[in-house]
XYZ file of C-alpha atoms in Angstrom:
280
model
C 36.980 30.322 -40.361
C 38.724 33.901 -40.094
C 37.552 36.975 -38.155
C 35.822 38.736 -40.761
C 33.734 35.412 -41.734
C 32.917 34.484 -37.985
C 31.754 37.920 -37.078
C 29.754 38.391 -40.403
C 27.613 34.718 -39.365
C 27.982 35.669 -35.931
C 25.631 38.906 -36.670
C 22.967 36.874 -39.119
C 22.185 34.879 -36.330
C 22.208 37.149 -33.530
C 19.281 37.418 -31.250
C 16.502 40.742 -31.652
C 18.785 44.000 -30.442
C 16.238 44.469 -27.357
C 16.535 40.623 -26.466
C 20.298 40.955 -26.551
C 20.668 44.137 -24.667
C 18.404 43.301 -21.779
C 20.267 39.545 -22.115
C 24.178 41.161 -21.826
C 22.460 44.010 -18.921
C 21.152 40.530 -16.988
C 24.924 39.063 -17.204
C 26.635 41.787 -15.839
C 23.819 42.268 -13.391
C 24.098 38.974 -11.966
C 27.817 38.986 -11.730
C 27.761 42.361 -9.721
C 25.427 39.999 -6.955
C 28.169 37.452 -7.401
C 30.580 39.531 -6.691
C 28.995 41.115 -3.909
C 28.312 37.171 -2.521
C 32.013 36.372 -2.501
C 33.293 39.681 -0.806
C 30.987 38.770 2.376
C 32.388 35.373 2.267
C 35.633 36.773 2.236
C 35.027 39.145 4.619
C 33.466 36.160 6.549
C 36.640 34.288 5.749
C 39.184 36.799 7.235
C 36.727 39.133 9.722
C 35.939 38.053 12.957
C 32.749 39.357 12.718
C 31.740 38.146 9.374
C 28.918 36.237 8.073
C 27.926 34.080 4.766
C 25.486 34.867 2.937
C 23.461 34.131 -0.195
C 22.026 36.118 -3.282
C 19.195 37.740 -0.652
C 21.776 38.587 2.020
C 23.376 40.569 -0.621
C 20.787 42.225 -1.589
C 20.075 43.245 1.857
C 23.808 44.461 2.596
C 23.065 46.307 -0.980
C 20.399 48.072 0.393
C 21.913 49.750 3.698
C 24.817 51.288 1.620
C 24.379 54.690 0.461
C 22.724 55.152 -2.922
C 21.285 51.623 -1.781
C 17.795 51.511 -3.450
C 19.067 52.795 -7.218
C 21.553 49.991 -7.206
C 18.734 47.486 -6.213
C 16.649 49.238 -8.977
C 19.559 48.677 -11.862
C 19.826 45.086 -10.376
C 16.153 44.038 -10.351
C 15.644 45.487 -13.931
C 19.304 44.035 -14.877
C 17.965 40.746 -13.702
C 14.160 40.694 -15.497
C 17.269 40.713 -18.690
C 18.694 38.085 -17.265
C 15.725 35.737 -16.661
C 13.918 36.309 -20.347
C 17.361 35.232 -21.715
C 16.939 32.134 -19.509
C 13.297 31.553 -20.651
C 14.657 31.999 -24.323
C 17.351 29.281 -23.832
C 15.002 26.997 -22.162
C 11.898 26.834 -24.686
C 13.785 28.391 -27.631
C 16.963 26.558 -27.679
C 19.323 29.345 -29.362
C 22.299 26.943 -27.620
C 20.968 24.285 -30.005
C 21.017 21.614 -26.868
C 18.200 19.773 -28.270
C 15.142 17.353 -26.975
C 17.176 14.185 -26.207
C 17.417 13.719 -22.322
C 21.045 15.691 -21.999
C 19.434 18.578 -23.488
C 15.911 18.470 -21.899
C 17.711 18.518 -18.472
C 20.205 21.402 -19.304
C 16.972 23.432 -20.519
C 15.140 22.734 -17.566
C 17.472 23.913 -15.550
C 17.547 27.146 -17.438
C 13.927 27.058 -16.671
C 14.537 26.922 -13.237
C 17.491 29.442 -12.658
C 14.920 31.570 -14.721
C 12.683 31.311 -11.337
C 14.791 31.298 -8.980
C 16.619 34.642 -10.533
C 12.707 35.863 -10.891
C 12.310 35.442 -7.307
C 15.915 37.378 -6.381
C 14.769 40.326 -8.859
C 11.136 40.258 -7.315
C 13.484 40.799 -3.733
C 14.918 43.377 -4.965
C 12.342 45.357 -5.934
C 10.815 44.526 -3.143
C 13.704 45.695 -1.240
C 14.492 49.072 -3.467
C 10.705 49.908 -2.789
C 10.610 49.369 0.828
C 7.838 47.122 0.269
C 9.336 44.231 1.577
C 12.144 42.160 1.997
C 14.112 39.853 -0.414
C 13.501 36.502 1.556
C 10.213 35.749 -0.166
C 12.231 33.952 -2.412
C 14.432 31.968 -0.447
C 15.499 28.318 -1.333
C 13.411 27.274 2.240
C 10.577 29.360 0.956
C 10.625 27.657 -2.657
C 10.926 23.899 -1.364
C 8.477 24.706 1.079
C 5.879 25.802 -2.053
C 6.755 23.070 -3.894
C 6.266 20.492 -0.756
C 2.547 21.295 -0.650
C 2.090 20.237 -4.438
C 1.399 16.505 -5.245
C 4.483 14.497 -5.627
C 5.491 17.504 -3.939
C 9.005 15.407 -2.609
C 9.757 13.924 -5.707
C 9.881 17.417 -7.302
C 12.039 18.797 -4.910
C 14.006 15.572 -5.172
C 14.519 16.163 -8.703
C 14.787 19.838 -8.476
C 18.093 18.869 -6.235
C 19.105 16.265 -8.631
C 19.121 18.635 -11.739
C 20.794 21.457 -9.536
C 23.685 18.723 -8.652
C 23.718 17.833 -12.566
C 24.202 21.540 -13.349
C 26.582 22.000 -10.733
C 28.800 19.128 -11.767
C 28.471 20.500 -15.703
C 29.788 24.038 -14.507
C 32.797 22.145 -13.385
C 33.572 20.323 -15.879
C 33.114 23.167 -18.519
C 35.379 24.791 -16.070
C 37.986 22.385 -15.832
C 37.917 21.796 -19.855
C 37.635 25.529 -20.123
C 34.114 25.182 -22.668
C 33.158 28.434 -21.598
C 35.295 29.862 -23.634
C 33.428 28.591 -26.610
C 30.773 31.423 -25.600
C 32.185 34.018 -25.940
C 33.454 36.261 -29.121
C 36.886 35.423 -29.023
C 37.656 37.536 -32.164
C 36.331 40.860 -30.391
C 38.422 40.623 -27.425
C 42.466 41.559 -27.270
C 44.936 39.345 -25.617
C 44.445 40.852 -21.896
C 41.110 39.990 -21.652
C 40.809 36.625 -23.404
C 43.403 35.890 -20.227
C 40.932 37.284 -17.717
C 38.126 35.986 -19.303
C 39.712 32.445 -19.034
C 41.094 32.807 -15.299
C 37.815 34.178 -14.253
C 35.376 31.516 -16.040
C 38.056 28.531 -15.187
C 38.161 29.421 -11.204
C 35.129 30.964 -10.700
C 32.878 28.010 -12.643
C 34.668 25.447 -10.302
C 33.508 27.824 -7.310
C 30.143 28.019 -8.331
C 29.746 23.952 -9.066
C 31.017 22.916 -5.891
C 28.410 25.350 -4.085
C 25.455 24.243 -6.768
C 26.066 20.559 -5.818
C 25.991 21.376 -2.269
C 22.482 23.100 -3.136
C 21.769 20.326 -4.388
C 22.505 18.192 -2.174
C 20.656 20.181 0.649
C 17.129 19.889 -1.995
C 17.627 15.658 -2.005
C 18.020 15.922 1.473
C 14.561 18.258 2.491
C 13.023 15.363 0.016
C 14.019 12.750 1.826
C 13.558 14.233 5.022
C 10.215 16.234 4.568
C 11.610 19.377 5.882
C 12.042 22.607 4.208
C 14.326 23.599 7.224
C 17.030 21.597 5.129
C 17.261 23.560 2.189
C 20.114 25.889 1.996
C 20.673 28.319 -0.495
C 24.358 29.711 -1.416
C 24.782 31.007 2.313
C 23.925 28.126 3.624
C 26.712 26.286 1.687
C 29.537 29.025 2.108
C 28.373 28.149 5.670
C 28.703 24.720 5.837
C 32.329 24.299 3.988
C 33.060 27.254 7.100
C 32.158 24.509 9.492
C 34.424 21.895 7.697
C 38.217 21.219 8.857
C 40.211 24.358 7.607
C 37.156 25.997 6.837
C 38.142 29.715 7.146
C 40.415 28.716 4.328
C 37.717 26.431 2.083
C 35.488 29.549 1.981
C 38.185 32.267 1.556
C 39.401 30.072 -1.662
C 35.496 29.828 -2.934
C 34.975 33.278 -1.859
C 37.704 34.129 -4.326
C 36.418 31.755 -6.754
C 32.890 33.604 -6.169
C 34.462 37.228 -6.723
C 35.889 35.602 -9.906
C 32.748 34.075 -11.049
C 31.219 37.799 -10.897
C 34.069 38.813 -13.332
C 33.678 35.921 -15.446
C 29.828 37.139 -15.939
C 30.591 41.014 -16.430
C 33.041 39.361 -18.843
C 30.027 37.283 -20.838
C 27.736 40.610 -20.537
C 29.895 41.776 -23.007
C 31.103 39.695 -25.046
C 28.350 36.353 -25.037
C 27.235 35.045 -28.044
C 23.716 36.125 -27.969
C 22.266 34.101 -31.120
C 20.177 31.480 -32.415
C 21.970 28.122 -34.183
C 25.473 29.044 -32.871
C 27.592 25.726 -32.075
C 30.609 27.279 -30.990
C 33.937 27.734 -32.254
């Protein structure tokens, strides 16, 4: 298929201008918090008085810098964008993922990064306002909610499972570079397909090894029946610190972080926001 005929189906199918805009905005939103994420871990990394932290730590260093509470305002609007684009892609299915049990999971889990990111823009709001804090949504605070249900540790059990099973498929798109298949490839010049690639390849394998740890840390408040086990991204950056040759582990994800920010700037741009696309 040439340009001309990719870009001309590419437009039929795209997604309500207002869905898309707040969709792209939400993106590049979320990869500024990235960002932000893997410069305290590097600073962690190399300082000797740093400290990991997660998406609500960032928020909170966010708000003590100057111009602090418009930023948090652009990021908890950018990331309302960001969560109705997951809510699309979960009951929707633009992706075309389907209702067989490989799909069903993937859309769940857009389901549940929809809440999750609901929570972290609720924060910061919270936090622009001076109404509050942005722990109210922490990944203690969630389990914690969810423990008190019936079943209650079976759904954080699965919770964990389905935030290991996304973890493990940002690798592998990673590794095998699928990403790439989201993005408008005909739009972009030469430079930026490059960054685009680095970015998506190094920082998806960053973010997957930190989801699975997640992950892991959900399974375990199941089978333990404490919320004091779940960890969030901080508490992950701050257990591979603790491993052998940690300062190194986390400076290397704290890069891969930083990158994974880019890498989401990168789809705010130039994502395929659309209904029925199956890729290249």
């Amino acid at each position: 298929m040439n340009t001309s005929t990719a870009h001309a189906k590419d437009k039929m199918r795209e997604a309500k201008p207002w869905v898309r805009r707040f969709g792209r905005f939400g993106y590049m939103t979320k990869g500024v918090v990235y960002g932000m994420i893997g410069i305290l871990a590097a600073l962690a990394a190399f300082g000797p008085g740093g400290d990991t932290t997660g998406t609500s730590g960032a928020l909170q260093s966010i708000a003590e810098m100057q111009f602090g509470d418009f930023v948090l305002w652009v990021i908890g609007i950018g990331l309302i964008g960001y969560i109705m684009w997951d809510f699309i892609k979960a009951f929707k299915d633009p992706e075309n993922e389907g209702n067989d049990a490989k799909g069903l999971i993937k859309r769940t889990g857009y389901f549940i990064s929809g809440i999750i990111y609901a929570n972290l823009a609720f924060g910061a709001i919270k936090l622009a306002s001076h109404t509050g804090n942005a722990e109210g949504g922490g990944e203690k605070t969630i389990s914690a909610k969810l423990m008190e249900q019936p079943f209650g540790e079976w759904i954080v059990g699965l919770v964990g499972v389905i935030i290991i099973g996304y973890g493990l498929y940002e690798l592998y798109s990673g590794v095998k570079e699928k990403f790439m298949d989201k993005f408008k490839t005909y739009e972009m010049n030469e430079k930026e397909r490059k960054i685009a690639r680095l970015s998506g390849k190094i920082g998806l394998n960053a973010r997957g090894v930190v989801l699975s740890m997640v992950g892991f840390f959900f399974i375990r408040t199941a089978y333990t029946n404490n919320p004091e086990e779940s960890k969030g991204l901080g508490g992950a950056l701050a257990e591979l610190a603790r491993q052998p040759f940690g300062q190194l582990i986390l400076a290397m994800v704290a890069l891969g972080l930083i990158l994974y920010g880019i890498y989401q700037i990168i789809r705010g741009r130039y994502q395929h926001m659309n209904f029925g696309y199956h890729g290249k």
